[in-house]
PDB file of C-alpha atoms in Angstrom:
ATOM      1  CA  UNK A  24     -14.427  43.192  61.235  1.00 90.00           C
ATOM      2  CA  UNK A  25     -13.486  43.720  57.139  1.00 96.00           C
ATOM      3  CA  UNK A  26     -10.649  41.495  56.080  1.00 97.00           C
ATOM      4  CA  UNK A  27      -9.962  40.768  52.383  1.00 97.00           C
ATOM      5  CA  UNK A  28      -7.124  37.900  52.226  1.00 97.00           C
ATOM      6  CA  UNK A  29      -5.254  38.314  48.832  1.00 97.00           C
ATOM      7  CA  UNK A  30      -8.420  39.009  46.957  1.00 97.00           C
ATOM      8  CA  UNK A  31      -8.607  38.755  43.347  1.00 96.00           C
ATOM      9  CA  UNK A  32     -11.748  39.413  40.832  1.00 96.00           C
ATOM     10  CA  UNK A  33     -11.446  38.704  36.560  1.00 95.00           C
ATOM     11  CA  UNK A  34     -13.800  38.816  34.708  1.00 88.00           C
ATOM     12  CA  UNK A  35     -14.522  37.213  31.611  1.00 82.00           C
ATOM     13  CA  UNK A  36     -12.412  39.009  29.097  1.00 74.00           C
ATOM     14  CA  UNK A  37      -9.582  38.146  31.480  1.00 77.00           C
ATOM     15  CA  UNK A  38      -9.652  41.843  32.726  1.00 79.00           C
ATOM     16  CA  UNK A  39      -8.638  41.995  36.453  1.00 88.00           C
ATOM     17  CA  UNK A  40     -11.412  44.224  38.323  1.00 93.00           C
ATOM     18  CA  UNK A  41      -9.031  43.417  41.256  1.00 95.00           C
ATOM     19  CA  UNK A  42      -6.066  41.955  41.712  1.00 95.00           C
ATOM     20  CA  UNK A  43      -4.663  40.362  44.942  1.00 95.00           C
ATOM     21  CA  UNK A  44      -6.293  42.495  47.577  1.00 97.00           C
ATOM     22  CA  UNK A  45      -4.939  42.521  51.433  1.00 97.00           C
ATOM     23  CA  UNK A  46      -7.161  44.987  53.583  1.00 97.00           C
ATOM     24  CA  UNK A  47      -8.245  44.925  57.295  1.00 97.00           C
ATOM     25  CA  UNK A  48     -10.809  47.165  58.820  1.00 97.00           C
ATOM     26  CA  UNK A  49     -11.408  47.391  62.198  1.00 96.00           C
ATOM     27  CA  UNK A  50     -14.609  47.643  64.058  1.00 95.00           C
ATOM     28  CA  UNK A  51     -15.711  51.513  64.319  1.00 95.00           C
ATOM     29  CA  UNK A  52     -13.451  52.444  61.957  1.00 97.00           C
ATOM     30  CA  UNK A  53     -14.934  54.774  59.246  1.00 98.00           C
ATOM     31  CA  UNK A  54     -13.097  54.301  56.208  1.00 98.00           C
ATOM     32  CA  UNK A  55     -13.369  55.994  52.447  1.00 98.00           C
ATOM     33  CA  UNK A  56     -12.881  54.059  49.593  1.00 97.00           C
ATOM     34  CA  UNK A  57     -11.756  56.392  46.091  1.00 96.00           C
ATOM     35  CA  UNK A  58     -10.487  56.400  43.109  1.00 94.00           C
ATOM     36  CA  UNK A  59     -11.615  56.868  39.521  1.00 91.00           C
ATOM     37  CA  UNK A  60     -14.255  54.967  37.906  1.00 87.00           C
ATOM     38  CA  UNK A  61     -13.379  51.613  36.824  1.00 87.00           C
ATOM     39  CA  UNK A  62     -11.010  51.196  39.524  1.00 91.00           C
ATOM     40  CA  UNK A  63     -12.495  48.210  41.272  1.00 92.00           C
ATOM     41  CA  UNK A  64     -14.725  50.354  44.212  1.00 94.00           C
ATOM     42  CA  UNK A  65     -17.439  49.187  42.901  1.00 92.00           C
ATOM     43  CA  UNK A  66     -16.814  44.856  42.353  1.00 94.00           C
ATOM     44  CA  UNK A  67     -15.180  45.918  46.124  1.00 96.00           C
ATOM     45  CA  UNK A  68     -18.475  46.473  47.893  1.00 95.00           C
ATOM     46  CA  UNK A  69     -20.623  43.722  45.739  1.00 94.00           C
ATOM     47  CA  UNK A  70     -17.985  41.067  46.701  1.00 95.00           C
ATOM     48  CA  UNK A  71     -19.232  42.343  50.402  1.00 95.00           C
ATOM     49  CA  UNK A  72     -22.758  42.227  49.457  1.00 94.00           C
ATOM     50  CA  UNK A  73     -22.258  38.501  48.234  1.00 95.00           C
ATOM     51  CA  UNK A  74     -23.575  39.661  44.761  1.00 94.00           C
ATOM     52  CA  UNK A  75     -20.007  39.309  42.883  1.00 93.00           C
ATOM     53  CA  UNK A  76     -17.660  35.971  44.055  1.00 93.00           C
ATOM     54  CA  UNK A  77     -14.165  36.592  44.169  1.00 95.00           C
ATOM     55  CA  UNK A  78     -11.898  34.386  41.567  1.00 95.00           C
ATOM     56  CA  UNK A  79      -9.444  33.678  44.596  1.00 96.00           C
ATOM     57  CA  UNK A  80      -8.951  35.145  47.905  1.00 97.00           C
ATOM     58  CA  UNK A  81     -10.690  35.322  51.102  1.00 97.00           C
ATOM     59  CA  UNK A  82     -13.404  37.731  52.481  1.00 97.00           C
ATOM     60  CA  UNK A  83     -13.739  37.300  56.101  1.00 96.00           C
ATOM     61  CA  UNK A  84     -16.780  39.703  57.616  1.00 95.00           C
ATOM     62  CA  UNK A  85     -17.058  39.802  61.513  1.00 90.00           C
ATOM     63  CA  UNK A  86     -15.207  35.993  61.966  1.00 89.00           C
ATOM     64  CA  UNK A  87     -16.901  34.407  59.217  1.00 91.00           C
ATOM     65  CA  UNK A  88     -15.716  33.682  55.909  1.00 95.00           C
ATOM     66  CA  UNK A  89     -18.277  34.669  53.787  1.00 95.00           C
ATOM     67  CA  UNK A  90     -16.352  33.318  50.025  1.00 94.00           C
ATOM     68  CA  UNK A  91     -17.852  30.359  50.498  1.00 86.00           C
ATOM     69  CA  UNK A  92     -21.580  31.159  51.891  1.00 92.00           C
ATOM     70  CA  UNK A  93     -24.289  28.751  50.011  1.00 92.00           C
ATOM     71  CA  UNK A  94     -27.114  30.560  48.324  1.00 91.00           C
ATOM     72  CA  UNK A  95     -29.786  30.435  51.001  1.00 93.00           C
ATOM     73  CA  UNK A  96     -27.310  31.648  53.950  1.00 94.00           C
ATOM     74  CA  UNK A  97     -26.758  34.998  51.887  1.00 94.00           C
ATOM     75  CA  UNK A  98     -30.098  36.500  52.674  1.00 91.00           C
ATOM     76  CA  UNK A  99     -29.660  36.164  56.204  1.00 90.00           C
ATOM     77  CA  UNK A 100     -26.167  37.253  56.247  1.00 92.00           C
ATOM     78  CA  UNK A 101     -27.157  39.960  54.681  1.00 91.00           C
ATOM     79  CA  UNK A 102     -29.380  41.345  57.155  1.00 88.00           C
ATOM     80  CA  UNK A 103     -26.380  41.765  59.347  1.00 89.00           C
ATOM     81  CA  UNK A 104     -25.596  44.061  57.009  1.00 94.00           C
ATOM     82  CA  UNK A 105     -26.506  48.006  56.309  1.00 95.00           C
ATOM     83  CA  UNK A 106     -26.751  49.023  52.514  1.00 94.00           C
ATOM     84  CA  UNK A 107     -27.077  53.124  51.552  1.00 94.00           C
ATOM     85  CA  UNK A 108     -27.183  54.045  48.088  1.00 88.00           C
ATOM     86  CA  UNK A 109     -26.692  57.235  45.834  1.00 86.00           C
ATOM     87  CA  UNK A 110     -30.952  56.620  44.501  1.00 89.00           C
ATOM     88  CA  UNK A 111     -32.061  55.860  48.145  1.00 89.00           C
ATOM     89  CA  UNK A 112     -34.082  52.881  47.031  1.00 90.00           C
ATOM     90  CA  UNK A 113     -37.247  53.004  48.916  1.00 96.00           C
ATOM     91  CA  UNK A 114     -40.557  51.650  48.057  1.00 96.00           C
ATOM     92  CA  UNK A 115     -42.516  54.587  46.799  1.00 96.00           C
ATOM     93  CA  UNK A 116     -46.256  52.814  48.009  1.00 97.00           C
ATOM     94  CA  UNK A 117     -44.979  53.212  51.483  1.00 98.00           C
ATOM     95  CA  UNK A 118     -44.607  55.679  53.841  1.00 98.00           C
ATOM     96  CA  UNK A 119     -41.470  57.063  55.735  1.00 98.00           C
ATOM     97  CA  UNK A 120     -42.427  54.146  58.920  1.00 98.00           C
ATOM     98  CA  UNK A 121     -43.458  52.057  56.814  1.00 98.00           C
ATOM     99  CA  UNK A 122     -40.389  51.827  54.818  1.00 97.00           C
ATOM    100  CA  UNK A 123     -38.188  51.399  57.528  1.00 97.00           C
ATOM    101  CA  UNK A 124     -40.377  48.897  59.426  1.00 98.00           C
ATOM    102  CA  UNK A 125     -39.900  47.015  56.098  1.00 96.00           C
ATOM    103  CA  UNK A 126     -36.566  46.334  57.343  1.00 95.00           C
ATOM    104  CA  UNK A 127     -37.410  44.953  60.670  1.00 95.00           C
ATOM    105  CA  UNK A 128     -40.429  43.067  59.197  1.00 95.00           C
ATOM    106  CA  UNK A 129     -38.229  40.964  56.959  1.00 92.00           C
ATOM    107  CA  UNK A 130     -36.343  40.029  60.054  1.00 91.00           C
ATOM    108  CA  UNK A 131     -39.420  38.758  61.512  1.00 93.00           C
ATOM    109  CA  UNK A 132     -38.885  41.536  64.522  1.00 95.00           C
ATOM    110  CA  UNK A 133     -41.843  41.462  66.772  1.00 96.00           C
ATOM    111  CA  UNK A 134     -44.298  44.425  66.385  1.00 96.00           C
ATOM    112  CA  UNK A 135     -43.751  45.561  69.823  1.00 97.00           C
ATOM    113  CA  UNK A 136     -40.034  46.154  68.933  1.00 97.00           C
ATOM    114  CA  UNK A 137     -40.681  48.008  65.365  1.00 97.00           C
ATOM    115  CA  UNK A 138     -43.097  50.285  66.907  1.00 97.00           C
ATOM    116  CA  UNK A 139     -40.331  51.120  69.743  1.00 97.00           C
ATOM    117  CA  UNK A 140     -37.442  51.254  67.323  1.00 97.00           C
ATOM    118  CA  UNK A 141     -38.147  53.434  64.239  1.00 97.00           C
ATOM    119  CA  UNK A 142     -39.236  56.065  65.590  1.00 97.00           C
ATOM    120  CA  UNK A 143     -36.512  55.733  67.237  1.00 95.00           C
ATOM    121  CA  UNK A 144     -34.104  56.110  64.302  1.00 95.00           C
ATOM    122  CA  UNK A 145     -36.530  58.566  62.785  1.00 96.00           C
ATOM    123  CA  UNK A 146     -35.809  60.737  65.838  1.00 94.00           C
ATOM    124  CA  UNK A 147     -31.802  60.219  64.785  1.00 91.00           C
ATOM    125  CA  UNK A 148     -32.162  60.906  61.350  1.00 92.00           C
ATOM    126  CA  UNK A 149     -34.034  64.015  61.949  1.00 92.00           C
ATOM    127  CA  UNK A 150     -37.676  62.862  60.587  1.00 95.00           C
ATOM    128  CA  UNK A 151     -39.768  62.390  63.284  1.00 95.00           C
ATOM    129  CA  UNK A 152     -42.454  64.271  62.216  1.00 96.00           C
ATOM    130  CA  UNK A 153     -42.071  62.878  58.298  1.00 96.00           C
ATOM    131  CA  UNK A 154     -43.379  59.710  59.727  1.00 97.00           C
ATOM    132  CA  UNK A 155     -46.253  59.533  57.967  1.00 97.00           C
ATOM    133  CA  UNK A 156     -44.965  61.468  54.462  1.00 97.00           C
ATOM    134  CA  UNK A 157     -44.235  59.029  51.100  1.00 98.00           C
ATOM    135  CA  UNK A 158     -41.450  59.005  49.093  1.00 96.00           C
ATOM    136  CA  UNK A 159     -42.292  61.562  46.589  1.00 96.00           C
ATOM    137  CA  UNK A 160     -43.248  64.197  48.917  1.00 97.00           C
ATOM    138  CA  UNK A 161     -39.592  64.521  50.671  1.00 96.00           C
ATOM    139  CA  UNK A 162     -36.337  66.170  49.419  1.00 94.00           C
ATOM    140  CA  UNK A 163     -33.592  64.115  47.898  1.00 93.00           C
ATOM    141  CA  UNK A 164     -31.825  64.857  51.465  1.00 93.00           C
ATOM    142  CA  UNK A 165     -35.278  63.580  53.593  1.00 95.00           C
ATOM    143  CA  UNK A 166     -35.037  60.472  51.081  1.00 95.00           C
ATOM    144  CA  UNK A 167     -31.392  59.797  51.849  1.00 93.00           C
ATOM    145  CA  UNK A 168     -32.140  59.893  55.540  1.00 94.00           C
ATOM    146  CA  UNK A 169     -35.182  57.570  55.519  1.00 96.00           C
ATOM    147  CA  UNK A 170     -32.535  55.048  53.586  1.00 95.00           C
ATOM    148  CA  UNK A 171     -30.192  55.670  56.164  1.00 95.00           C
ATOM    149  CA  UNK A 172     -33.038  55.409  59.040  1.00 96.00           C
ATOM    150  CA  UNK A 173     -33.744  51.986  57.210  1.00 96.00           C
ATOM    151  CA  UNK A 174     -30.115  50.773  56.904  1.00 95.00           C
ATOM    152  CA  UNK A 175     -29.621  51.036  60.599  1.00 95.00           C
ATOM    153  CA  UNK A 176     -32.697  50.150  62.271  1.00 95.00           C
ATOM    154  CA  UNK A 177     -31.587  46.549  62.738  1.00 94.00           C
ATOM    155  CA  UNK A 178     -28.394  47.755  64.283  1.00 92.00           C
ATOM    156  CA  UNK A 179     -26.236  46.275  61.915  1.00 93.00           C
ATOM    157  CA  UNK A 180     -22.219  46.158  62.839  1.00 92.00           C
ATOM    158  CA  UNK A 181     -21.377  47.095  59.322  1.00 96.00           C
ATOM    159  CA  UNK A 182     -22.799  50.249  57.299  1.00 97.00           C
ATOM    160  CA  UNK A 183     -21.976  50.250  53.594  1.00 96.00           C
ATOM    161  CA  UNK A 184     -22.732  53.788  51.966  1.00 95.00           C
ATOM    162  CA  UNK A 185     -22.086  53.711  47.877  1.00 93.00           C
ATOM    163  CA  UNK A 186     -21.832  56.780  46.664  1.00 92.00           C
ATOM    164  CA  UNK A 187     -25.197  58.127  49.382  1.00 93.00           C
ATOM    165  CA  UNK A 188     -24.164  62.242  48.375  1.00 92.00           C
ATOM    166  CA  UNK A 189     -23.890  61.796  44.938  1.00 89.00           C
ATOM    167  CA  UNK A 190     -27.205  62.858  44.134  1.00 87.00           C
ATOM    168  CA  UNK A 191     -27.258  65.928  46.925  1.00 92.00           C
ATOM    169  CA  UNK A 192     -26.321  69.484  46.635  1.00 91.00           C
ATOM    170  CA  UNK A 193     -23.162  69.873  48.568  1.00 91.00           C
ATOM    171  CA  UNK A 194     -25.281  71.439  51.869  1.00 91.00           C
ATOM    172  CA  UNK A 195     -27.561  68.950  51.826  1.00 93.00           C
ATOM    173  CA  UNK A 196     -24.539  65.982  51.608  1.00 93.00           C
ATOM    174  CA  UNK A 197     -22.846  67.246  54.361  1.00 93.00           C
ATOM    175  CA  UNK A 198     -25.845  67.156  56.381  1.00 92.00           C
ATOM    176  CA  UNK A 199     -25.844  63.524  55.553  1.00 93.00           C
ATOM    177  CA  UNK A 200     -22.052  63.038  56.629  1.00 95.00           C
ATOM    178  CA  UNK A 201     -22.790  64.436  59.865  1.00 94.00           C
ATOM    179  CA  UNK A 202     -25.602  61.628  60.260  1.00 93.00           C
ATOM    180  CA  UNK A 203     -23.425  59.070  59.138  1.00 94.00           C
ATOM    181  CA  UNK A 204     -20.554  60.595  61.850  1.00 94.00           C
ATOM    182  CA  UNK A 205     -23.103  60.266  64.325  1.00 93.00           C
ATOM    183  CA  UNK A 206     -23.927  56.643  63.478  1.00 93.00           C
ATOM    184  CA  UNK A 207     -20.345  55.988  62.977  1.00 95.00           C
ATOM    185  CA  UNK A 208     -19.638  57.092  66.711  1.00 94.00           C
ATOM    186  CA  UNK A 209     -22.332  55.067  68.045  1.00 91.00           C
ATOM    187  CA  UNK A 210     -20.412  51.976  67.180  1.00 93.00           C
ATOM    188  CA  UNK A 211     -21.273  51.352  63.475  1.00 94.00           C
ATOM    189  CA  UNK A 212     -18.205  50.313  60.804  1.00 97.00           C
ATOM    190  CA  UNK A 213     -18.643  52.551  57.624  1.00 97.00           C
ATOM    191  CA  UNK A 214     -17.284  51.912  54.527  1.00 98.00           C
ATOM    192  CA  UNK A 215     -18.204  54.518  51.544  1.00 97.00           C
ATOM    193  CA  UNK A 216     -17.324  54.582  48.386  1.00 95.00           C
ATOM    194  CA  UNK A 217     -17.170  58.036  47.266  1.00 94.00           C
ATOM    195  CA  UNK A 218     -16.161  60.591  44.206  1.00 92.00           C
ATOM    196  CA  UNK A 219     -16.918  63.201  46.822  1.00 92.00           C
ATOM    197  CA  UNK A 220     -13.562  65.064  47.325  1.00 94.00           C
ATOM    198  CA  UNK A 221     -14.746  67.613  49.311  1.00 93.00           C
ATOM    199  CA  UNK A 222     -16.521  65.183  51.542  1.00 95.00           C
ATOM    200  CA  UNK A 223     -13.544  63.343  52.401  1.00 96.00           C
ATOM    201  CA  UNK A 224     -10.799  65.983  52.545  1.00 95.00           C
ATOM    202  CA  UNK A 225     -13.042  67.659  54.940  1.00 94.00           C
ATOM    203  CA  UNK A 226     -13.396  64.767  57.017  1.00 95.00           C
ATOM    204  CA  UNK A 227     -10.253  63.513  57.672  1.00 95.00           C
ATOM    205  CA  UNK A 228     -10.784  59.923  57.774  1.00 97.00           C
ATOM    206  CA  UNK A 229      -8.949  56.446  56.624  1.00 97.00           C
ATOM    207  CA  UNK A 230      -8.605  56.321  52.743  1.00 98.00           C
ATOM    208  CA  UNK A 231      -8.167  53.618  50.943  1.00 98.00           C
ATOM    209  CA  UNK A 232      -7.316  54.033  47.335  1.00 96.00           C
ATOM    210  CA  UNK A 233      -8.332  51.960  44.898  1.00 96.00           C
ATOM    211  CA  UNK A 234      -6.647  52.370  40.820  1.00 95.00           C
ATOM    212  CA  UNK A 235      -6.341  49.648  38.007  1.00 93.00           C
ATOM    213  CA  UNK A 236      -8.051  46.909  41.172  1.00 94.00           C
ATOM    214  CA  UNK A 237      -5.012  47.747  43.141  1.00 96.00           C
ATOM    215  CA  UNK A 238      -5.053  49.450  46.395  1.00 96.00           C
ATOM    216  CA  UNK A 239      -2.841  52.105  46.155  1.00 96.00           C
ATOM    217  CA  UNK A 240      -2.776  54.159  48.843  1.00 96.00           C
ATOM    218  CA  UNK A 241      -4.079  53.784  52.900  1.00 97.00           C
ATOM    219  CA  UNK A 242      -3.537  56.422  54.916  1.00 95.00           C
ATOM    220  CA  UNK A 243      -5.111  57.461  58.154  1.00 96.00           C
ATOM    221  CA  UNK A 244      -6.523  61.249  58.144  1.00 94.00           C
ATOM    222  CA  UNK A 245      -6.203  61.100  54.241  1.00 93.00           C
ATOM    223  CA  UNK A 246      -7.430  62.902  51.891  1.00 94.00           C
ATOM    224  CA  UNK A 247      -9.120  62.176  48.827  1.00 94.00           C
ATOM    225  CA  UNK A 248      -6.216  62.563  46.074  1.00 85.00           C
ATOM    226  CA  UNK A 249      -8.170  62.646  42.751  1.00 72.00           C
ATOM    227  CA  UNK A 250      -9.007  65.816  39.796  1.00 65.00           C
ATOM    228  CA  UNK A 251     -11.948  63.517  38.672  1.00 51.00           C
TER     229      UNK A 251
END
């Protein structure tokens, strides 16, 4: 599903952000990714994204190799691809629908399938009757779910949180983890990058450790290992 084949990333003041990375994650796994800032979690998940290349090494995503992908096939792999982020992201000149239709409409779904499927994923989320609300009338919790609504309404195989509880109150983010659990045992692939320890002691999930762009530690039912 996730393989990184002895992945390194330097930068230009010949700093390594990571340094020969060998990782596999398997489909429906749900994995955590910690460690302190500046340990490489971040240039991690953009090297997924296809928005930072890797200086050697190979990132193979679902059978493809993506190290190589030419400019115009990033878009569309991307859209194979669901993105969740700590400030949510959404357009505030649409409503809760119409931000996650977005999604499906730059797809080019039909309009027969986006008015079956988000309220479907409204329904999941727990905002079917915020349908019609806009951005700056929801909670920070009600925004994080229309983000999540819109990162899985295409049914991606891969859902990459970064940092998505970071800017909730500790009820609220757990309400979120339960979503993502949900999602997560529907089939999806997470991978979250997290500070949350809390979160991911609770949880009990694969940890992978990330310090000085080494991986440090992967454990199964680990827990999150960090003061910071």
């Amino acid at each position: 599903m996730i393989e990184f084949k002895n992945v390194s990333k330097v930068y230009n003041n010949n700093v390594f952000a990571l340094s020969n990375i060998n990782v596999k994650i398997g489909k429906g796994e749900f994995v955590f990714l910690v460690g302190p800032s500046g340990a490489g979690k971040s240039t991690f998940i953009k090297m997924l994204l296809k928005e930072v290349q890797p200086t050697s090494g190979n990132i193979i995503i679902n059978d493809l190799d993506i190290t190589n992908l030419k400019r115009k096939e990033i878009p569309y792999y991307r859209r194979k691809i669901g993105v969740v982020f700590q400030d949510f992201r959404l357009i505030p000149t649409l409503n809760v629908y119409e931000n996650v239709a977005f999604a499906m409409r730059v797809v080019e779904a039909p309009l027969k399938e986006i008015r079956k499927k988000v309220p479907m994923v409204l329904s999941l989320v727990g905002l079917a009757n915020k349908y019609k609300a806009f951005p700056h009338e929801l909670s920070g919790g009600e925004q994080q779910r229309v983000s999540l609504a819109r990162a899985i309404v295409n049914n991606p195989a891969i859902l990459i949180a970064d940092e998505p509880t970071g800017n909730l109150d500790p009820e609220t983010a757990m309400d979120i983890m339960e979503t993502l659990n949900d999602i997560n045992h529907a089939g999806t692939t997470i991978l979250m990058a997290t500070h949350a320890k809390d979160i991911v002691d609770n949880m009990r999930k694969r940890v992978i450790a990330v310090e000085k762009g080494i991986i440090v530690r992967d454990e199964q039912r680990g827990a999150y290992g960090y003061e910071d």
